[in-house]
XYZ file of C-alpha atoms in Angstrom:
699
model
C 162.779 66.167 129.503
C 160.405 68.243 127.356
C 159.928 67.478 123.648
C 161.936 70.462 122.422
C 164.903 69.945 124.775
C 167.642 67.324 124.565
C 169.770 66.065 127.459
C 173.541 65.703 127.131
C 176.396 64.911 129.455
C 179.268 67.229 128.598
C 182.525 66.780 130.504
C 180.587 65.071 133.300
C 177.949 67.815 133.511
C 174.288 67.086 132.644
C 172.651 69.872 130.627
C 169.496 70.329 128.560
C 169.565 72.378 125.359
C 167.083 72.986 122.505
C 167.128 70.209 119.914
C 168.062 72.643 117.107
C 171.361 73.546 118.821
C 174.602 72.355 117.302
C 176.867 70.281 119.507
C 179.290 73.233 119.560
C 176.572 75.499 121.009
C 175.696 72.842 123.577
C 179.350 72.515 124.622
C 179.662 76.277 125.004
C 176.425 76.288 127.026
C 178.210 73.862 129.376
C 181.145 76.276 129.663
C 183.592 74.549 127.313
C 185.627 76.566 124.822
C 185.648 75.029 121.340
C 188.263 76.196 118.797
C 187.019 76.878 115.268
C 188.033 78.475 111.973
C 185.174 77.902 109.537
C 182.207 78.205 111.918
C 180.621 81.642 112.360
C 177.388 82.416 114.192
C 175.920 84.470 111.340
C 176.888 82.171 108.460
C 175.715 78.742 107.353
C 177.618 75.705 108.645
C 180.416 74.483 106.381
C 182.106 71.925 108.632
C 185.325 71.981 106.647
C 188.115 73.067 109.002
C 187.595 70.215 111.529
C 189.177 72.227 114.331
C 186.104 71.861 116.544
C 186.442 68.098 117.003
C 185.069 66.616 120.235
C 184.750 63.038 121.521
C 181.358 61.350 121.545
C 181.847 58.248 123.634
C 180.935 55.196 121.563
C 181.408 56.959 118.222
C 184.106 55.484 115.923
C 185.836 58.846 115.324
C 185.898 62.444 116.604
C 182.817 64.552 115.830
C 182.883 67.987 114.144
C 180.764 69.746 116.764
C 179.739 72.668 114.504
C 177.994 70.379 111.995
C 176.329 67.943 114.451
C 172.781 68.932 115.394
C 171.937 67.895 118.943
C 168.449 66.645 117.974
C 170.003 64.136 115.539
C 172.090 62.434 118.235
C 170.982 59.152 119.790
C 170.914 58.179 123.428
C 173.314 55.599 124.880
C 172.218 51.921 124.704
C 171.146 52.099 128.356
C 168.948 55.150 127.643
C 171.279 57.624 129.336
C 172.314 60.928 127.739
C 175.187 60.893 125.202
C 178.580 61.525 126.796
C 180.665 64.265 125.188
C 184.239 65.142 126.069
C 185.686 68.469 124.917
C 189.185 67.899 126.333
C 191.549 65.059 127.153
C 194.236 63.184 125.195
C 191.848 61.881 122.495
C 190.468 65.348 121.650
C 193.815 67.100 121.990
C 195.473 64.617 119.615
C 192.681 65.023 117.030
C 192.880 68.827 117.096
C 196.681 68.775 117.031
C 196.496 66.613 113.894
C 194.153 69.092 112.222
C 196.415 71.984 113.183
C 199.449 70.189 111.774
C 197.703 69.798 108.417
C 196.627 73.457 108.418
C 200.202 74.596 109.055
C 201.809 72.300 106.466
C 201.594 74.933 103.716
C 201.062 78.045 105.814
C 203.939 80.520 105.373
C 205.780 81.863 108.388
C 204.600 85.424 107.681
C 203.640 86.434 111.219
C 206.353 89.140 111.525
C 205.064 90.964 108.417
C 201.370 89.953 108.518
C 198.772 92.604 109.351
C 196.710 89.940 111.118
C 199.542 89.413 113.627
C 198.301 89.893 117.173
C 194.651 89.405 116.152
C 194.985 86.043 114.403
C 192.879 82.998 115.255
C 195.487 80.735 113.695
C 198.224 82.192 115.908
C 196.100 81.807 119.024
C 195.124 78.212 118.321
C 198.594 77.210 117.140
C 199.807 78.127 120.623
C 197.360 75.621 122.103
C 197.490 72.845 119.501
C 200.557 73.411 117.289
C 203.723 71.320 117.266
C 207.104 72.855 117.996
C 208.494 71.480 114.725
C 207.283 70.366 111.303
C 207.368 66.816 109.962
C 206.633 67.975 106.417
C 209.692 67.886 104.140
C 208.150 68.360 100.679
C 207.924 71.659 98.807
C 205.302 73.977 100.213
C 202.318 75.045 98.136
C 202.046 78.650 96.962
C 198.933 80.368 95.630
C 198.776 83.430 93.416
C 197.313 86.551 95.048
C 193.982 87.828 93.713
C 192.923 91.413 93.022
C 189.781 92.065 95.057
C 189.783 95.832 94.512
C 191.092 98.854 96.446
C 189.853 97.674 99.862
C 190.776 94.024 100.402
C 194.422 92.955 100.227
C 194.979 89.268 99.439
C 197.899 86.967 100.294
C 196.256 83.712 99.330
C 199.138 81.402 100.313
C 197.971 82.053 103.884
C 194.402 80.895 103.106
C 193.160 77.792 104.971
C 189.983 77.399 102.828
C 187.584 78.039 105.708
C 185.159 79.597 103.123
C 183.863 82.246 105.531
C 184.378 84.914 102.851
C 182.548 82.781 100.271
C 179.544 82.288 102.552
C 179.464 85.940 103.606
C 179.454 87.161 99.998
C 176.694 84.757 98.989
C 174.497 84.837 102.091
C 174.896 88.252 103.734
C 176.194 90.607 101.033
C 174.121 88.905 98.328
C 176.804 89.141 95.628
C 178.121 85.712 94.689
C 181.519 86.972 93.625
C 183.851 84.815 95.751
C 184.135 81.054 95.403
C 186.439 78.071 95.602
C 187.871 76.500 92.470
C 189.705 73.175 91.935
C 190.021 70.368 94.473
C 192.488 68.841 96.887
C 195.837 70.577 97.069
C 194.889 72.756 94.074
C 191.850 74.258 95.827
C 191.924 78.038 96.125
C 189.589 80.932 96.833
C 189.153 83.438 94.019
C 186.749 86.084 92.768
C 184.376 85.671 89.849
C 186.405 86.108 86.635
C 189.142 87.535 88.901
C 187.250 90.848 89.115
C 187.045 93.248 92.079
C 184.321 92.900 94.690
C 181.287 95.128 94.074
C 179.500 94.832 97.416
C 179.176 97.854 99.731
C 179.909 95.412 102.582
C 183.045 93.766 101.150
C 185.310 94.976 103.969
C 183.601 92.623 106.409
C 185.500 89.676 104.910
C 188.603 91.172 106.541
C 187.073 90.712 110.003
C 185.759 87.263 109.089
C 189.065 85.892 107.778
C 190.639 83.891 110.648
C 194.130 84.157 109.130
C 196.013 86.855 107.198
C 194.754 85.898 103.719
C 192.349 88.868 103.511
C 193.475 92.081 105.182
C 192.787 95.796 104.800
C 194.657 97.247 101.816
C 194.615 100.918 103.004
C 195.735 99.878 106.519
C 198.564 97.605 105.313
C 201.793 97.974 107.342
C 200.474 101.057 109.153
C 200.379 99.811 112.738
C 200.236 96.814 115.066
C 197.069 96.247 117.122
C 198.865 96.689 120.452
C 200.065 100.161 119.394
C 196.536 101.498 118.872
C 194.235 103.405 121.221
C 190.772 101.922 120.850
C 187.727 104.183 121.277
C 184.147 102.973 120.890
C 182.024 105.473 118.987
C 179.201 105.905 116.467
C 179.430 106.004 112.679
C 178.023 109.042 110.839
C 178.452 108.017 107.192
C 174.736 107.202 106.962
C 171.742 107.644 109.251
C 171.971 104.160 110.826
C 174.308 105.074 113.671
C 176.301 101.836 113.477
C 178.474 101.015 116.491
C 182.168 101.382 115.639
C 185.599 101.298 117.238
C 188.053 103.992 116.185
C 191.675 102.823 116.428
C 194.142 105.700 116.603
C 197.908 106.043 116.799
C 199.344 109.407 117.818
C 197.073 112.094 116.377
C 195.834 110.013 113.422
C 192.998 107.548 112.954
C 194.492 104.292 111.668
C 191.355 102.214 111.092
C 187.673 101.910 111.925
C 186.134 98.581 112.965
C 182.559 97.462 113.716
C 181.316 96.808 117.249
C 178.510 94.325 117.800
C 175.133 96.023 118.237
C 172.338 93.536 117.528
C 169.705 96.265 117.259
C 171.495 98.347 114.639
C 174.382 96.865 112.650
C 174.723 93.341 114.137
C 178.488 92.981 113.573
C 178.766 94.353 110.042
C 179.917 97.731 108.739
C 179.619 99.338 105.324
C 182.786 99.945 103.296
C 182.295 103.709 103.431
C 182.105 103.669 107.235
C 185.095 101.337 107.548
C 187.536 102.900 105.066
C 186.674 106.598 105.375
C 189.459 107.225 107.886
C 192.112 108.511 105.483
C 189.722 111.328 104.547
C 189.843 112.559 108.165
C 193.407 113.809 107.611
C 193.072 115.256 104.098
C 191.637 118.610 102.959
C 191.245 119.627 106.601
C 190.364 123.127 107.749
C 192.800 123.630 110.631
C 192.740 127.429 110.937
C 190.295 130.269 110.441
C 190.153 132.061 107.076
C 188.689 135.318 105.809
C 188.376 136.241 102.128
C 190.490 139.334 101.374
C 190.745 140.739 97.848
C 189.011 137.647 96.542
C 191.425 135.224 98.203
C 190.962 133.180 101.411
C 193.622 134.282 103.897
C 194.521 132.581 107.239
C 193.596 134.784 110.204
C 193.255 134.554 113.981
C 190.000 133.415 115.561
C 189.415 136.985 116.787
C 189.684 138.445 113.302
C 187.463 135.687 111.866
C 184.821 136.368 114.517
C 184.888 140.093 113.759
C 184.387 139.333 110.047
C 181.507 136.996 110.966
C 180.017 139.715 113.203
C 180.122 142.194 110.299
C 178.449 139.659 108.005
C 175.700 139.067 110.583
C 175.117 142.811 111.099
C 172.347 142.896 108.513
C 168.565 142.708 108.962
C 167.603 139.353 110.545
C 165.279 138.473 107.669
C 168.303 138.652 105.338
C 170.278 136.003 107.271
C 169.875 132.238 106.801
C 171.371 129.220 108.608
C 171.611 125.891 106.729
C 172.751 122.736 108.550
C 174.653 119.986 106.729
C 174.415 116.203 106.830
C 177.062 115.553 109.512
C 175.993 118.183 112.052
C 175.958 117.053 115.671
C 173.059 117.957 117.982
C 175.165 120.263 120.174
C 176.231 122.404 117.210
C 172.660 122.494 115.877
C 171.382 123.624 119.285
C 174.034 126.348 119.750
C 173.618 127.663 116.190
C 169.840 127.683 116.531
C 170.001 129.538 119.859
C 172.312 132.147 118.350
C 170.075 132.530 115.294
C 166.978 133.072 117.445
C 168.885 135.491 119.707
C 169.690 137.499 116.574
C 166.039 137.346 115.523
C 166.803 135.025 112.591
C 163.932 132.686 111.664
C 165.520 131.389 108.428
C 166.996 128.109 109.733
C 166.772 124.677 108.116
C 168.472 121.278 108.281
C 166.487 119.510 105.544
C 167.507 119.009 101.916
C 166.128 121.531 99.434
C 162.471 120.830 98.733
C 161.818 118.722 101.837
C 159.068 119.970 104.140
C 158.715 117.320 106.861
C 159.414 117.878 110.539
C 157.363 121.025 111.168
C 154.072 119.570 112.437
C 155.406 118.752 115.911
C 154.902 114.978 115.531
C 158.294 113.310 115.854
C 156.995 109.964 114.563
C 156.288 111.554 111.153
C 160.013 111.783 110.389
C 161.353 108.730 112.261
C 162.077 105.207 111.077
C 159.448 103.879 113.473
C 159.583 100.107 112.792
C 163.292 99.926 113.876
C 165.904 98.027 111.866
C 165.266 94.773 113.723
C 161.538 94.734 112.965
C 162.116 93.915 109.298
C 162.991 90.386 110.464
C 159.484 90.055 111.919
C 157.702 91.666 108.971
C 156.016 89.681 106.202
C 155.809 92.482 103.597
C 157.954 95.564 102.968
C 157.209 98.500 100.670
C 160.062 100.884 99.769
C 159.018 104.278 98.359
C 161.777 106.433 96.865
C 164.421 104.595 98.889
C 167.407 102.472 97.883
C 168.590 100.833 101.113
C 171.639 99.281 99.424
C 173.105 102.784 98.985
C 171.337 104.643 101.797
C 171.688 102.061 104.607
C 173.871 99.214 103.328
C 173.961 97.273 106.605
C 170.176 97.408 106.984
C 169.922 96.172 103.399
C 171.766 93.020 104.492
C 169.131 92.551 107.205
C 166.350 92.886 104.621
C 168.129 90.241 102.554
C 168.298 87.984 105.606
C 164.534 88.353 106.147
C 163.895 87.713 102.433
C 166.161 84.661 102.473
C 164.981 82.994 105.677
C 161.545 84.464 106.468
C 160.143 84.740 102.934
C 159.751 88.518 103.228
C 157.874 90.017 100.260
C 159.448 93.265 99.039
C 157.927 95.892 96.761
C 159.653 99.009 95.472
C 158.451 102.302 93.999
C 161.280 104.380 92.573
C 164.386 103.966 90.481
C 165.015 100.251 89.820
C 168.268 98.935 91.284
C 170.001 95.697 92.263
C 169.158 95.390 95.963
C 170.679 91.849 96.313
C 167.226 90.291 96.791
C 164.130 89.842 94.668
C 161.463 92.531 94.784
C 158.458 93.571 92.760
C 159.128 96.850 90.959
C 155.798 98.649 91.131
C 156.737 101.828 89.264
C 159.010 104.847 89.367
C 156.757 107.606 90.714
C 153.735 108.610 92.790
C 151.277 107.099 90.280
C 152.436 103.623 91.396
C 151.315 104.486 94.931
C 147.875 105.301 93.532
C 147.902 101.870 91.894
C 148.530 100.267 95.270
C 145.517 102.085 96.725
C 143.477 100.467 93.953
C 145.068 97.077 94.765
C 145.936 96.139 91.214
C 149.123 94.135 91.838
C 150.333 91.001 93.623
C 152.392 93.125 95.998
C 149.312 95.172 96.897
C 147.555 91.945 97.850
C 150.566 90.803 99.877
C 150.672 94.121 101.738
C 146.923 94.110 102.366
C 146.975 90.550 103.721
C 150.191 90.911 105.722
C 150.010 90.653 109.507
C 153.021 92.921 109.967
C 153.568 95.109 106.877
C 156.176 97.887 106.768
C 156.037 101.002 104.567
C 159.325 102.928 104.293
C 159.636 106.229 102.467
C 163.035 107.652 101.518
C 164.358 111.107 100.787
C 164.163 110.399 97.053
C 160.400 110.812 97.509
C 160.460 113.537 100.180
C 163.003 116.087 98.894
C 160.717 117.538 96.216
C 157.955 120.144 96.031
C 155.172 117.623 96.589
C 157.148 115.740 99.265
C 154.643 116.562 102.018
C 151.753 115.295 99.886
C 153.657 112.080 99.088
C 154.454 111.582 102.784
C 150.760 111.971 103.591
C 149.756 109.563 100.788
C 152.239 106.949 102.006
C 151.023 107.405 105.591
C 147.391 107.062 104.471
C 148.307 103.849 102.674
C 150.088 102.519 105.779
C 146.932 103.227 107.794
C 144.758 101.517 105.171
C 146.758 98.255 105.210
C 146.987 98.398 109.034
C 150.739 98.798 109.085
C 150.139 101.092 112.071
C 148.357 99.393 114.962
C 148.857 98.623 118.636
C 152.208 96.871 119.046
C 153.331 97.515 115.465
C 154.526 100.834 114.019
C 155.074 99.797 110.406
C 155.639 103.220 108.855
C 158.838 105.202 108.782
C 161.257 107.503 106.979
C 164.707 106.285 105.935
C 167.024 109.286 106.219
C 170.394 109.454 104.504
C 172.167 111.953 106.799
C 173.461 111.204 110.307
C 172.704 114.708 111.557
C 169.182 115.090 110.173
C 166.989 113.589 112.908
C 169.035 115.123 115.737
C 168.765 118.581 114.157
C 165.007 118.112 113.678
C 164.686 117.043 117.322
C 166.602 120.183 118.331
C 164.080 122.250 116.334
C 166.396 123.296 113.494
C 163.551 124.088 111.098
C 162.260 127.460 109.871
C 160.858 129.616 112.653
C 157.674 131.635 112.333
C 157.652 133.084 108.826
C 161.151 131.724 108.197
C 162.555 130.478 104.901
C 163.494 126.875 104.133
C 166.724 125.555 102.572
C 165.690 126.155 98.961
C 164.627 129.762 99.700
C 167.721 130.547 101.800
C 169.977 129.333 98.986
C 167.799 130.879 96.279
C 169.559 134.240 96.248
C 167.496 136.496 98.514
C 169.861 136.539 101.523
C 172.652 138.950 102.443
C 174.408 136.442 104.720
C 174.225 132.634 104.747
C 175.733 130.521 107.538
C 176.584 126.993 106.374
C 176.997 124.424 109.147
C 178.996 121.851 107.196
C 176.444 122.126 104.375
C 178.212 120.932 101.230
C 175.516 118.739 99.618
C 173.528 121.805 98.573
C 173.350 123.989 95.477
C 175.324 127.175 96.199
C 175.195 128.523 92.645
C 172.308 130.950 93.283
C 173.713 132.741 96.330
C 174.752 135.727 94.265
C 176.646 138.297 96.291
C 175.651 136.907 99.696
C 178.338 136.697 102.384
C 178.928 133.061 103.371
C 180.135 131.959 106.805
C 181.205 128.306 106.701
C 181.587 126.225 109.850
C 182.986 122.794 109.003
C 185.874 120.367 109.082
C 186.840 119.984 105.420
C 187.668 122.194 102.472
C 184.767 121.194 100.267
C 182.056 123.015 98.275
C 180.915 125.192 101.198
C 184.427 126.283 102.147
C 185.354 127.155 98.550
C 182.391 129.572 98.383
C 182.909 130.958 101.896
C 183.935 134.489 102.877
C 184.613 133.457 106.483
C 185.725 129.933 107.485
C 185.508 128.782 111.101
C 187.231 125.343 111.367
C 185.294 122.646 113.237
C 186.162 119.207 114.605
C 185.263 115.995 112.758
C 183.158 113.234 114.353
C 186.210 111.292 115.591
C 187.522 114.402 117.367
C 184.658 115.157 119.720
C 182.201 113.581 122.119
C 178.922 114.570 120.545
C 175.283 113.544 120.296
C 173.723 112.126 117.147
C 170.241 110.694 116.643
C 169.894 107.922 114.082
C 166.976 107.535 111.684
C 165.155 105.314 114.229
C 165.222 108.157 116.775
C 167.940 106.410 118.806
C 170.045 108.982 120.696
C 173.737 108.042 120.561
C 177.123 109.525 121.471
C 180.395 109.614 119.583
C 183.578 109.589 121.674
C 186.704 111.644 121.046
C 189.430 109.368 119.653
C 191.955 112.036 118.560
C 192.400 115.765 119.101
C 190.876 118.270 116.649
C 193.256 119.318 113.869
C 195.197 122.530 114.359
C 192.997 125.343 115.658
C 189.703 123.561 114.919
C 187.105 123.558 117.693
C 183.871 121.732 118.412
C 180.887 123.256 116.617
C 178.936 124.291 119.708
C 182.014 126.040 121.162
C 182.447 128.070 117.952
C 178.879 129.422 118.184
C 179.222 130.012 121.943
C 182.344 132.126 121.299
C 180.691 133.910 118.352
C 177.671 134.735 120.529
C 180.008 136.660 122.874
C 181.409 138.687 119.992
C 177.974 139.632 118.612
C 176.701 140.528 122.103
C 174.170 137.683 122.409
C 176.004 135.417 124.879
C 174.522 131.907 125.024
C 173.603 130.604 128.496
C 176.024 127.640 128.679
C 179.791 127.348 128.999
C 180.270 123.599 128.599
C 178.963 120.774 126.440
C 177.403 119.195 129.535
C 175.510 122.387 130.386
C 174.290 122.561 126.793
C 173.111 118.915 126.951
C 171.330 119.599 130.234
C 169.392 122.391 128.521
C 168.652 120.056 125.584
C 167.213 117.483 128.001
C 165.082 120.138 129.652
C 163.636 121.297 126.346
C 163.150 117.856 124.760
C 163.027 114.697 126.855
C 164.050 112.496 123.881
C 167.633 113.467 124.757
C 167.272 112.092 128.288
C 168.247 108.517 127.380
C 170.936 106.946 125.190
C 170.748 103.938 122.871
C 166.978 103.573 122.966
C 164.861 103.403 119.809
C 161.231 104.379 120.528
C 159.820 101.839 118.035
C 156.094 101.333 118.606
C 156.082 103.551 121.729
C 154.777 106.407 119.580
C 152.203 104.361 117.685
C 149.287 106.416 119.056
C 150.730 109.622 117.589
C 151.445 107.775 114.343
C 147.846 106.546 114.055
C 146.462 110.058 113.662
C 146.010 111.053 109.984
C 148.378 113.721 108.687
C 147.116 117.170 107.819
C 146.302 117.966 104.186
C 149.464 118.830 102.258
C 148.649 119.869 98.695
C 148.540 117.686 95.615
C 150.929 115.057 94.261
C 152.660 115.584 90.917
C 152.228 112.033 89.613
C 154.096 112.698 86.379
C 157.525 113.258 87.991
C 159.320 110.017 88.965
C 161.234 109.694 92.227
C 164.929 110.537 91.963
C 167.809 108.772 93.690
C 168.785 110.311 97.038
C 172.368 109.052 96.556
C 173.999 108.822 93.144
C 177.502 107.780 94.229
C 177.646 105.663 97.398
C 181.293 106.514 98.028
C 181.061 110.314 97.629
C 178.240 111.454 99.898
C 179.986 113.883 102.270
C 183.147 116.029 102.624
C 185.097 113.338 104.527
C 184.338 110.789 101.796
C 185.323 113.203 99.033
C 188.631 113.880 100.805
C 189.390 110.146 101.041
C 191.772 108.693 98.469
C 190.355 105.204 99.163
C 186.781 106.320 98.492
C 187.910 108.009 95.257
C 189.443 104.705 94.099
C 186.235 102.836 94.986
C 184.109 105.384 93.136
C 186.294 105.226 90.018
C 186.265 101.432 90.075
C 182.473 101.338 90.462
C 181.981 103.753 87.576
C 184.411 101.735 85.448
C 182.507 98.518 86.166
C 179.161 100.144 85.395
C 180.561 101.609 82.164
C 181.939 98.201 81.159
C 178.606 96.523 81.828
C 176.775 99.206 79.827
C 179.215 98.796 76.950
C 178.597 95.072 76.820
């Protein structure tokens, strides 16, 4: 037996496991199934539910396998491996006793409990519960707590496993849940009985093994066996988290995380999880044309004719602007139609941004990948707030800070990121200071083996954005953040559709105008592809064709509305900020007469006499793969594969305006896109957050 392995005999089977394993992990390695309530792979060990008891032969009592480290066990007196039994009368009786205690005060709420059918307590009560109760005293009741608009509490069901407490403290980084009192008076509550403020608070619903914490918006809506479950990709930020869309009839009932170790582990941000009610509100389900100043429902044919008239102007007077949620297929079809019409004014970037036109994909990707932050020893954030822009990745940064002693520096607007960081300044002048190495963080970055420099859209969406990108890249080269086997420089995007549209080439053509110029008032016709996060006040008398799913800012200004499907209503390609090509899957049918974006532009191309050369989404994707081989594979993040291209210095890009500080790319986490703004739940979260911030300011 090697020094770092330990031998055990589990249920008569000899196995060797690493000494740092818990006994529970060793038992599962041997094929045994160990029940548990408090233990969770991503949280610290609490050892307080006692459901995972096993027999260690020779020990005076059953052992809690989750809290026993294998390396701390001793051999038998004769030198043989310890004997562990995970089943048999002794173990069964111990677990049955624990279950009886857990059920003493637990209410018989299963018929009305939202956890019913997905409940660990139900499942394990079947195996270890008694058919009757021996408890004749009054049952204990606990007052419900208000945890905000997302998490519903029925605390009488709570079994004090403390998973929610450990998640809030360790993963979310907001110590707002805790246990008060002792013995029979013990109960879980929030700090000063206030609402949760974390952007990840909904994950406690998944973690809760009973029905104490459930989803407030989903309450009494459906039973799990009634739902169609479709695995898909989230588009609320640029991470591309793996999700499962649960639908009933033609409506989305809830959205849950799916484990993807490379992207979101098993967490999901509150916006991604609770956005679903916005998918049914404010929907554009038929075509509209503005007549006598008022939007009037029309047939698709009439809408296309109106769009054709609007496009029958000189090509240089037409502009196409892509929004944050655009899928690659729609971007490709719209771009092909624009070029067929001779239009070069196409852009998918926020106003002021100028990246993505030099032909080097690595210059606009998040090259290190989300996982690499766990291997890094220093991280510099420039104009980025990951807590708002990529909440799940922020939890991974916190994990690296907590366990790997990651040093974090930040240039930009100061914010509570849930971990300690050195605030180096608010604008480009702080980056100059780093070049001169006049801070502790500069030393840490210079001496780091694996440093990471991340630049956000708060630093890029401005007139000197290209110069700042070059300065940040030069700094990454100087501290050797870019070297063989390590691509420690990247861009953190905020929009799910941005990288895919850039990969499809949705940038200004030769002599074409960018977003700011297109929206600046010089165009006769502007086509908005779900573009609502843009300033439309300077369009003047321009005709606006809006292609999108929700009645938001773009639709209210539009002269022609062509209704499109939302991300849960189509199988479509998205590329996350790492450059990982992913696919959503259709969970429900598009609303009313809405159609997929690419199909709208394919049909419009017929009407304007510039028929596009594909009749199906698959044919379109085949052409995409031919033109750009990044679309040839799914689920793969290039990481350091493009390090050679990243090593080359960027071309000169003007001067930096050091006097202007970096702005925040996202001001309100809950209101970043049309689906979010249509969601009643997100509106409640936004109002609560503003109320809390106002209260804190008033104090």
